[in-house]
Short mmCIF file of C-alpha atoms in Angstrom, two decimals:
data_model
loop_
_atom_site.label_atom_id
_atom_site.label_comp_id
_atom_site.label_asym_id
_atom_site.label_seq_id
_atom_site.Cartn_x
_atom_site.Cartn_y
_atom_site.Cartn_z
CA UNK A 451 0.00 0.00 0.00
CA UNK A 452 1.24 3.51 -0.82
CA UNK A 453 3.31 5.21 1.88
CA UNK A 454 3.05 8.80 3.01
CA UNK A 455 3.69 11.63 0.57
CA UNK A 456 6.43 14.25 0.71
CA UNK A 457 4.28 17.36 1.14
CA UNK A 458 6.97 20.00 1.61
CA UNK A 459 8.34 19.68 -1.93
CA UNK A 460 7.02 19.15 -5.45
CA UNK A 461 3.81 20.13 -7.22
CA UNK A 462 1.12 21.54 -4.96
CA UNK A 463 -1.75 20.61 -7.28
CA UNK A 464 -0.65 17.01 -7.86
CA UNK A 465 0.14 16.34 -4.19
CA UNK A 466 -3.11 17.98 -3.08
CA UNK A 467 -5.18 15.70 -5.32
CA UNK A 468 -3.16 12.61 -4.36
CA UNK A 469 -3.72 13.44 -0.70
CA UNK A 470 -7.37 14.47 -1.02
CA UNK A 471 -8.63 11.82 -3.44
CA UNK A 472 -8.73 8.86 -1.00
CA UNK A 473 -10.35 11.04 1.68
CA UNK A 474 -13.00 12.15 -0.81
CA UNK A 475 -13.61 8.54 -1.87
CA UNK A 476 -14.00 7.57 1.79
CA UNK A 477 -16.58 10.33 2.23
CA UNK A 478 -18.42 9.29 -0.92
CA UNK A 479 -18.56 5.71 0.34
CA UNK A 480 -20.08 7.01 3.56
CA UNK A 481 -22.68 8.97 1.56
CA UNK A 482 -23.44 5.86 -0.47
CA UNK A 483 -24.12 4.02 2.77
CA UNK A 484 -26.35 6.79 4.15
CA UNK A 485 -28.42 6.92 0.97
CA UNK A 486 -28.64 3.13 0.85
CA UNK A 487 -29.65 3.13 4.51
CA UNK A 488 -32.45 5.61 3.79
CA UNK A 489 -33.55 3.56 0.77
CA UNK A 490 -33.63 0.30 2.76
CA UNK A 491 -35.51 1.91 5.66
CA UNK A 492 -37.97 3.60 3.29
CA UNK A 493 -38.46 0.45 1.16
CA UNK A 494 -38.83 -2.09 3.97
CA UNK A 495 -40.27 0.07 6.77
CA UNK A 496 -41.95 3.02 5.02
CA UNK A 497 -41.34 6.78 4.71
CA UNK A 498 -42.36 7.36 8.34
CA UNK A 499 -39.44 5.25 9.58
CA UNK A 500 -37.05 7.62 7.77
CA UNK A 501 -38.37 10.48 9.91
CA UNK A 502 -37.86 8.39 13.07
CA UNK A 503 -34.25 7.64 12.12
CA UNK A 504 -33.77 11.34 11.34
CA UNK A 505 -34.87 12.36 14.84
CA UNK A 506 -32.31 9.97 16.34
CA UNK A 507 -29.57 10.98 13.90
CA UNK A 508 -29.38 14.50 15.32
CA UNK A 509 -27.92 13.11 18.56
CA UNK A 510 -25.54 10.85 16.69
CA UNK A 511 -24.44 14.03 14.89
CA UNK A 512 -24.11 15.82 18.23
CA UNK A 513 -21.46 13.26 19.26
CA UNK A 514 -19.21 14.82 16.62
CA UNK A 515 -18.88 17.92 18.81
CA UNK A 516 -16.81 15.76 21.18
CA UNK A 517 -15.25 13.68 18.42
CA UNK A 518 -13.94 16.77 16.58
CA UNK A 519 -12.06 17.96 19.68
CA UNK A 520 -9.62 15.07 19.34
CA UNK A 521 -9.93 14.28 15.62
CA UNK A 522 -9.07 17.74 14.31
CA UNK A 523 -6.31 18.48 16.80
CA UNK A 524 -4.54 15.12 16.47
CA UNK A 525 -4.40 15.42 12.68
CA UNK A 526 -2.91 18.91 12.98
CA UNK A 527 -0.35 17.96 15.65
CA UNK A 528 0.70 14.75 13.89
CA UNK A 529 1.12 16.65 10.60
CA UNK A 530 3.13 19.45 12.21
CA UNK A 531 5.25 17.01 14.25
CA UNK A 532 6.14 14.92 11.21
CA UNK A 533 6.83 18.07 9.17
CA UNK A 534 9.28 19.15 11.89
CA UNK A 535 10.68 15.57 12.15
CA UNK A 536 9.49 15.10 15.77
CA UNK A 537 8.20 11.53 15.59
CA UNK A 538 8.02 10.96 19.35
CA UNK A 539 5.73 13.97 19.71
CA UNK A 540 3.50 12.56 16.97
CA UNK A 541 3.21 9.29 18.93
CA UNK A 542 2.30 11.12 22.12
CA UNK A 543 -0.40 13.19 20.47
CA UNK A 544 -1.81 10.07 18.82
CA UNK A 545 -1.97 8.13 22.07
CA UNK A 546 -3.51 11.03 24.01
CA UNK A 547 -6.22 11.58 21.38
CA UNK A 548 -7.24 7.91 21.52
CA UNK A 549 -7.45 7.92 25.32
CA UNK A 550 -9.54 11.09 25.38
CA UNK A 551 -11.82 9.78 22.62
CA UNK A 552 -12.57 6.62 24.62
CA UNK A 553 -13.51 8.67 27.70
CA UNK A 554 -15.66 11.07 25.66
CA UNK A 555 -17.47 8.34 23.72
CA UNK A 556 -18.36 6.24 26.76
CA UNK A 557 -19.57 9.29 28.71
CA UNK A 558 -21.72 10.62 25.88
CA UNK A 559 -23.01 7.13 25.06
CA UNK A 560 -24.23 6.56 28.63
CA UNK A 561 -25.89 9.98 28.76
CA UNK A 562 -27.66 9.48 25.42
CA UNK A 563 -28.83 5.95 26.28
CA UNK A 564 -30.30 7.00 29.62
CA UNK A 565 -32.08 10.11 28.33
CA UNK A 566 -32.98 8.84 24.85
CA UNK A 567 -36.73 9.43 25.18
CA UNK A 568 -36.35 12.96 26.53
CA UNK A 569 -33.84 13.81 23.80
CA UNK A 570 -36.10 12.58 21.00
CA UNK A 571 -39.02 14.57 22.42
CA UNK A 572 -36.83 17.69 22.36
CA UNK A 573 -36.71 17.47 18.56
CA UNK A 574 -40.47 17.92 18.55
CA UNK A 575 -41.45 14.30 17.89
CA UNK A 576 -44.67 13.58 19.79
CA UNK A 577 -46.52 10.85 17.92
CA UNK A 578 -45.77 7.33 19.27
CA UNK A 579 -45.66 6.23 15.63
CA UNK A 580 -42.41 8.20 15.22
CA UNK A 581 -41.22 8.41 18.84
CA UNK A 582 -40.59 4.82 19.92
CA UNK A 583 -38.77 3.63 16.78
CA UNK A 584 -36.53 6.71 17.11
CA UNK A 585 -35.74 5.83 20.74
CA UNK A 586 -34.84 2.25 19.77
CA UNK A 587 -32.61 3.45 16.94
CA UNK A 588 -30.79 5.95 19.17
CA UNK A 589 -30.23 3.57 22.10
CA UNK A 590 -28.73 0.85 19.93
CA UNK A 591 -26.56 3.42 18.15
CA UNK A 592 -24.99 4.50 21.46
CA UNK A 593 -23.18 1.14 21.67
CA UNK A 594 -21.25 2.12 18.55
CA UNK A 595 -20.08 5.54 19.76
CA UNK A 596 -16.77 4.19 21.04
CA UNK A 597 -16.07 2.55 17.66
CA UNK A 598 -17.11 5.72 15.81
CA UNK A 599 -14.75 7.86 17.90
CA UNK A 600 -11.84 5.44 17.60
CA UNK A 601 -12.22 4.92 13.85
CA UNK A 602 -12.34 8.66 13.16
CA UNK A 603 -9.33 9.38 15.38
CA UNK A 604 -7.30 6.53 13.90
CA UNK A 605 -8.09 7.85 10.43
CA UNK A 606 -7.02 11.36 11.47
CA UNK A 607 -3.71 10.04 12.84
CA UNK A 608 -2.95 8.16 9.63
CA UNK A 609 -4.10 11.09 7.47
CA UNK A 610 -1.83 13.38 9.47
CA UNK A 611 1.16 11.33 8.31
CA UNK A 612 0.25 12.11 4.71
CA UNK A 613 -1.19 8.64 4.10
CA UNK A 614 -4.85 8.88 3.12
CA UNK A 615 -5.17 5.66 1.14
CA UNK A 616 -5.11 3.32 4.17
CA UNK A 617 -8.11 4.91 5.93
CA UNK A 618 -10.01 4.90 2.62
CA UNK A 619 -9.56 1.14 2.18
CA UNK A 620 -10.57 0.19 5.70
CA UNK A 621 -13.38 2.69 6.27
CA UNK A 622 -14.80 1.74 2.87
CA UNK A 623 -14.69 -1.92 3.89
CA UNK A 624 -16.83 -1.01 6.90
CA UNK A 625 -19.28 0.90 4.70
CA UNK A 626 -19.67 -2.01 2.25
CA UNK A 627 -20.22 -4.39 5.18
CA UNK A 628 -22.82 -1.97 6.58
CA UNK A 629 -24.77 -1.97 3.31
CA UNK A 630 -24.75 -5.79 3.22
CA UNK A 631 -25.88 -6.02 6.86
CA UNK A 632 -28.66 -3.49 6.25
CA UNK A 633 -30.06 -5.73 3.53
CA UNK A 634 -29.61 -8.81 5.74
CA UNK A 635 -31.19 -7.36 8.89
CA UNK A 636 -33.96 -5.33 7.22
CA UNK A 637 -34.76 -7.38 4.12
CA UNK A 638 -34.13 -10.96 5.28
CA UNK A 639 -34.40 -11.10 9.09
CA UNK A 640 -36.95 -8.24 9.34
CA UNK A 641 -35.40 -6.71 12.47
CA UNK A 642 -37.06 -3.37 11.74
CA UNK A 643 -35.36 -0.07 12.49
CA UNK A 644 -33.27 -1.78 15.18
CA UNK A 645 -31.59 -3.80 12.44
CA UNK A 646 -30.27 -0.65 10.74
CA UNK A 647 -28.67 0.51 14.00
CA UNK A 648 -27.16 -2.93 14.74
CA UNK A 649 -25.64 -3.06 11.25
CA UNK A 650 -23.95 0.30 11.77
CA UNK A 651 -22.50 -0.64 15.17
CA UNK A 652 -21.05 -3.92 13.90
CA UNK A 653 -19.49 -2.37 10.79
CA UNK A 654 -17.90 0.39 12.90
CA UNK A 655 -16.30 -2.27 15.09
CA UNK A 656 -14.77 -3.99 12.05
CA UNK A 657 -13.40 -0.66 10.76
CA UNK A 658 -11.69 0.00 14.10
CA UNK A 659 -10.01 -3.42 14.12
CA UNK A 660 -8.70 -2.94 10.56
CA UNK A 661 -7.44 0.59 11.27
CA UNK A 662 -5.62 -0.53 14.43
CA UNK A 663 -3.90 -3.27 12.47
CA UNK A 664 -2.89 -0.79 9.77
CA UNK A 665 -1.58 1.76 12.29
CA UNK A 666 0.67 -0.93 13.81
CA UNK A 667 1.95 -2.26 10.47
CA UNK A 668 5.64 -2.95 9.96
CA UNK A 669 6.76 0.35 8.39
CA UNK A 670 4.54 2.67 10.47
CA UNK A 671 6.12 5.21 12.82
CA UNK A 672 3.39 4.19 15.30
CA UNK A 673 4.34 0.50 15.24
CA UNK A 674 5.96 0.54 18.70
CA UNK A 675 3.57 3.04 20.25
CA UNK A 676 2.20 1.95 23.62
CA UNK A 677 -1.52 2.67 23.74
CA UNK A 678 -2.02 2.38 27.50
CA UNK A 679 0.76 4.69 28.66
CA UNK A 680 -0.18 7.98 30.35
CA UNK A 681 1.61 11.06 29.03
CA UNK A 682 2.28 14.44 30.60
CA UNK A 683 -0.84 16.47 31.29
CA UNK A 684 0.32 19.20 28.86
CA UNK A 685 -0.36 16.90 25.89
CA UNK A 686 -3.96 16.38 27.03
CA UNK A 687 -4.38 20.13 27.48
CA UNK A 688 -2.95 20.90 24.04
CA UNK A 689 -5.21 18.38 22.29
CA UNK A 690 -8.32 19.70 24.04
CA UNK A 691 -7.35 23.38 23.74
CA UNK A 692 -6.72 23.18 20.00
CA UNK A 693 -9.78 21.05 19.26
CA UNK A 694 -12.23 22.76 21.61
CA UNK A 695 -13.28 25.56 19.20
CA UNK A 696 -14.11 22.93 16.55
CA UNK A 697 -16.02 20.90 19.11
CA UNK A 698 -18.00 23.89 20.35
CA UNK A 699 -18.76 24.96 16.78
CA UNK A 700 -19.93 21.47 15.81
CA UNK A 701 -21.99 21.17 18.99
CA UNK A 702 -23.72 24.50 18.44
CA UNK A 703 -24.29 23.66 14.78
CA UNK A 704 -26.00 20.41 15.77
CA UNK A 705 -28.03 22.07 18.54
CA UNK A 706 -29.19 24.71 16.07
CA UNK A 707 -30.04 21.92 13.63
CA UNK A 708 -32.14 20.29 16.36
CA UNK A 709 -33.95 23.59 17.01
CA UNK A 710 -34.60 23.98 13.28
CA UNK A 711 -35.78 20.36 13.13
CA UNK A 712 -38.26 21.14 15.91
CA UNK A 713 -39.51 24.10 13.89
CA UNK A 714 -39.94 21.80 10.89
CA UNK A 715 -41.68 19.15 13.01
CA UNK A 716 -44.08 21.77 14.39
CA UNK A 717 -45.11 22.49 10.80
CA UNK A 718 -45.15 18.83 9.66
CA UNK A 719 -43.28 15.88 11.23
CA UNK A 720 -43.07 14.07 7.90
CA UNK A 721 -40.86 16.85 6.45
CA UNK A 722 -38.03 15.73 8.77
CA UNK A 723 -37.41 12.86 6.36
CA UNK A 724 -37.35 15.29 3.43
CA UNK A 725 -34.65 17.36 5.10
CA UNK A 726 -32.61 14.33 6.06
CA UNK A 727 -32.58 13.04 2.50
CA UNK A 728 -31.73 16.53 1.24
CA UNK A 729 -28.82 16.70 3.66
CA UNK A 730 -27.56 13.37 2.31
CA UNK A 731 -27.65 14.72 -1.25
CA UNK A 732 -25.94 17.89 -0.11
CA UNK A 733 -23.33 15.86 1.73
CA UNK A 734 -21.79 15.02 -1.65
CA UNK A 735 -20.73 18.66 -1.72
CA UNK A 736 -19.53 19.15 1.84
CA UNK A 737 -17.90 15.72 2.02
CA UNK A 738 -15.87 16.43 -1.11
CA UNK A 739 -15.00 19.83 0.37
CA UNK A 740 -14.28 18.13 3.70
CA UNK A 741 -11.93 15.70 1.96
CA UNK A 742 -10.06 18.61 0.41
CA UNK A 743 -10.09 20.43 3.77
CA UNK A 744 -8.57 17.44 5.58
CA UNK A 745 -5.91 17.24 2.87
CA UNK A 746 -5.30 21.00 3.09
CA UNK A 747 -4.94 20.80 6.90
CA UNK A 748 -2.34 18.03 6.56
CA UNK A 749 -0.61 19.73 3.60
CA UNK A 750 -0.46 23.11 5.34
CA UNK A 751 0.53 21.48 8.64
CA UNK A 752 3.54 19.74 7.08
CA UNK A 753 4.73 22.95 5.42
CA UNK A 754 4.07 25.00 8.54
CA UNK A 755 6.06 22.53 10.65
CA UNK A 756 8.89 22.57 8.09
CA UNK A 757 8.96 26.39 8.03
CA UNK A 758 7.92 26.65 4.36
CA UNK A 759 5.44 29.44 4.94
CA UNK A 760 5.49 30.80 1.39
CA UNK A 761 3.76 27.63 0.08
CA UNK A 762 0.75 27.93 2.39
CA UNK A 763 -1.18 30.63 0.51
CA UNK A 764 -0.45 28.82 -2.77
CA UNK A 765 -1.91 25.61 -1.31
CA UNK A 766 -5.00 27.55 -0.23
CA UNK A 767 -5.55 29.17 -3.65
CA UNK A 768 -5.20 25.87 -5.53
CA UNK A 769 -7.65 24.16 -3.17
CA UNK A 770 -10.25 26.97 -3.40
CA UNK A 771 -10.18 26.93 -7.21
CA UNK A 772 -10.46 23.14 -7.24
CA UNK A 773 -13.38 22.91 -4.83
CA UNK A 774 -15.25 25.74 -6.56
CA UNK A 775 -15.22 23.71 -9.78
CA UNK A 776 -16.57 20.61 -8.03
CA UNK A 777 -19.27 22.58 -6.24
CA UNK A 778 -20.42 24.30 -9.43
CA UNK A 779 -21.05 20.90 -11.01
CA UNK A 780 -23.00 19.76 -7.95
CA UNK A 781 -25.01 22.99 -7.96
CA UNK A 782 -26.14 22.17 -11.49
CA UNK A 783 -27.12 18.64 -10.46
CA UNK A 784 -29.07 19.80 -7.38
CA UNK A 785 -30.92 22.55 -9.23
CA UNK A 786 -31.83 20.67 -12.42
CA UNK A 787 -32.22 17.11 -11.10
CA UNK A 788 -33.83 17.67 -7.69
CA UNK A 789 -37.12 16.02 -8.70
CA UNK A 790 -35.71 12.74 -10.06
CA UNK A 791 -33.35 12.51 -7.07
CA UNK A 792 -36.19 12.76 -4.54
CA UNK A 793 -38.43 10.50 -6.62
CA UNK A 794 -35.88 7.69 -6.22
CA UNK A 795 -36.53 7.60 -2.46
CA UNK A 796 -40.05 8.91 -1.81
CA UNK A 797 -43.46 8.01 -3.26
CA UNK A 798 -45.52 10.77 -1.62
CA UNK A 799 -45.73 13.64 -4.16
CA UNK A 800 -46.10 16.20 -1.36
CA UNK A 801 -42.75 15.17 0.13
CA UNK A 802 -41.12 15.18 -3.31
CA UNK A 803 -42.35 18.73 -4.01
CA UNK A 804 -40.96 20.03 -0.72
CA UNK A 805 -37.70 18.20 -1.38
CA UNK A 806 -37.34 19.90 -4.76
CA UNK A 807 -37.70 23.32 -3.10
CA UNK A 808 -35.13 22.43 -0.42
CA UNK A 809 -32.50 21.02 -2.76
CA UNK A 810 -32.83 23.82 -5.32
CA UNK A 811 -32.42 26.59 -2.74
CA UNK A 812 -29.56 24.91 -0.87
CA UNK A 813 -27.93 23.89 -4.15
CA UNK A 814 -27.38 27.54 -5.09
CA UNK A 815 -25.07 28.01 -2.07
CA UNK A 816 -22.69 25.09 -2.64
CA UNK A 817 -19.68 27.12 -3.85
CA UNK A 818 -19.47 29.45 -0.81
CA UNK A 819 -20.06 26.47 1.47
CA UNK A 820 -17.14 24.64 -0.16
CA UNK A 821 -14.90 27.69 0.23
CA UNK A 822 -15.79 27.97 3.93
CA UNK A 823 -14.89 24.31 4.54
CA UNK A 824 -11.57 24.63 2.67
CA UNK A 825 -10.73 27.79 4.63
CA UNK A 826 -11.36 25.97 7.90
CA UNK A 827 -8.86 23.30 6.81
CA UNK A 828 -6.25 25.96 6.02
CA UNK A 829 -6.78 27.69 9.37
CA UNK A 830 -6.49 24.32 11.14
CA UNK A 831 -3.23 23.53 9.36
CA UNK A 832 -1.51 26.57 10.87
CA UNK A 833 -2.98 25.80 14.30
CA UNK A 834 -5.63 28.54 14.26
CA UNK A 835 -8.92 26.90 15.13
CA UNK A 836 -10.69 29.84 16.79
CA UNK A 837 -11.15 32.10 13.76
CA UNK A 838 -13.10 29.74 11.46
CA UNK A 839 -15.24 28.46 14.29
CA UNK A 840 -16.20 31.95 15.46
CA UNK A 841 -17.33 32.71 11.90
CA UNK A 842 -19.23 29.40 11.78
CA UNK A 843 -20.91 29.96 15.14
CA UNK A 844 -22.01 33.51 14.29
CA UNK A 845 -23.23 32.60 10.81
CA UNK A 846 -25.13 29.52 11.96
CA UNK A 847 -26.59 31.13 15.10
CA UNK A 848 -28.16 33.90 13.03
CA UNK A 849 -30.42 31.29 11.45
CA UNK A 850 -32.65 30.97 14.52
CA UNK A 851 -33.83 34.59 14.95
CA UNK A 852 -34.22 35.06 11.19
CA UNK A 853 -36.33 31.90 10.90
CA UNK A 854 -38.45 32.89 13.91
CA UNK A 855 -39.23 36.23 12.25
CA UNK A 856 -39.92 34.91 8.74
CA UNK A 857 -41.49 31.48 9.40
CA UNK A 858 -45.05 32.71 10.11
CA UNK A 859 -45.10 34.53 6.76
CA UNK A 860 -43.15 32.26 4.43
CA UNK A 861 -43.48 28.83 6.06
CA UNK A 862 -40.84 26.20 5.25
CA UNK A 863 -39.35 28.41 2.53
CA UNK A 864 -38.17 30.74 5.31
CA UNK A 865 -36.06 27.90 6.74
CA UNK A 866 -34.55 26.85 3.42
CA UNK A 867 -33.64 30.43 2.34
CA UNK A 868 -32.20 31.32 5.75
CA UNK A 869 -29.88 28.31 5.60
CA UNK A 870 -28.88 29.37 2.07
CA UNK A 871 -27.93 32.94 3.02
CA UNK A 872 -26.00 31.86 6.12
CA UNK A 873 -23.90 29.51 3.95
CA UNK A 874 -23.09 32.37 1.56
CA UNK A 875 -22.21 34.69 4.45
CA UNK A 876 -19.83 32.20 6.09
CA UNK A 877 -18.06 31.38 2.83
CA UNK A 878 -17.30 35.00 1.91
CA UNK A 879 -16.27 36.16 5.39
CA UNK A 880 -14.04 33.17 6.18
CA UNK A 881 -12.09 33.49 2.91
CA UNK A 882 -11.50 37.22 3.40
CA UNK A 883 -10.33 36.79 6.99
CA UNK A 884 -7.93 33.93 6.15
CA UNK A 885 -6.27 35.81 3.29
CA UNK A 886 -5.91 39.04 5.30
CA UNK A 887 -4.65 37.39 8.52
CA UNK A 888 -2.22 35.04 6.79
CA UNK A 889 -0.69 37.81 4.67
CA UNK A 890 -0.19 39.89 7.83
CA UNK A 891 1.37 36.92 9.64
CA UNK A 892 3.65 36.20 6.68
CA UNK A 893 4.89 39.80 6.63
CA UNK A 894 5.51 39.66 10.39
CA UNK A 895 7.54 36.46 10.07
CA UNK A 896 9.63 37.92 7.24
CA UNK A 897 10.42 41.03 9.32
CA UNK A 898 11.30 38.84 12.32
CA UNK A 899 13.66 36.70 10.22
CA UNK A 900 15.37 39.81 8.80
CA UNK A 901 15.96 41.15 12.30
#
């Protein structure tokens, strides 16, 4: 299997694509699973079951607020440590992130399991027809949180080395297994919505085992790393301090999504499934951008650690141009093919019509969303996690008051257009701030070196 790339020399464009491509493929495999999961649930259990799974999925998404604290920071620190040729530091950061992720996942899993019913009711789900399947789905999913956290952190550690192919192979294996188990548990054994959750937990376990084996392979710098050794407290503080802004931002984003979901449910509970499917379509865009962003964070981190500051803005420009092209293509698909896309998953014409409105409006904001995600990766690579997350928090938080004001007049359209404009706002502001702040920092470093 391909080893890690040399990211401090050579063509920026070629290395960026070589680094990003496996991450993007991994994300696309995950999207394929999510869409297949929705299709299986809809086909075997009905459209209402999709809405139940959606209500539970918000709290699975909320777990990422804790997961991102370790995942984002360990990738940055591993990349910078390897760029500066400090392999022992890379091992310490890797070990600390895994220990913290275990503690976080178990704690959040217990909380979510115990308060599952109350959490589902918070989304606005009242009907027993939706409520109890959602509770079952969420409670079973909590058993997989530890595997979710470990698999994502192991992937981040390996990605931080500049090796993105390994995580692609093993995470994709888990996704393919998940699709097979979905068919087995839903179509053959008829386990109901519980079967979908069980399939996910089991496939996550397999992914973790494969990733651990890959991390400890013969030529890995982590081969002799001791997983159960406690490091100095400063390493725990650094991991949490660097990742905390990302965690807070993700947590607030999910909480705001839950509030918006409640607003949608108050209008019509069945529309929750429409939004979930729309988010899965849209995830093609932000997962591709996320793949580039992860590559940019690693790429920038290596060059930052090696002191090659002049390459960083070039890396950013190449990545922004690249992702803008991808997002333009997806915008065209979302706008012109929204109806056939929704018709593949739903039968109810009312749900299809609302889905077309959602996907068309959100589709028009894909380019600025992609730029925002890329910019976050660039900020992360230089160890600045506060700036992009402040922009994200402000831009996303503004959705709630705007929706509250406009919802009585415009209905669901108020929600879709508010999300659209917040995406545009965050994309423009984040790009401007990164370019201005990095140019200022570059000038400062040049003056310091001259002195």
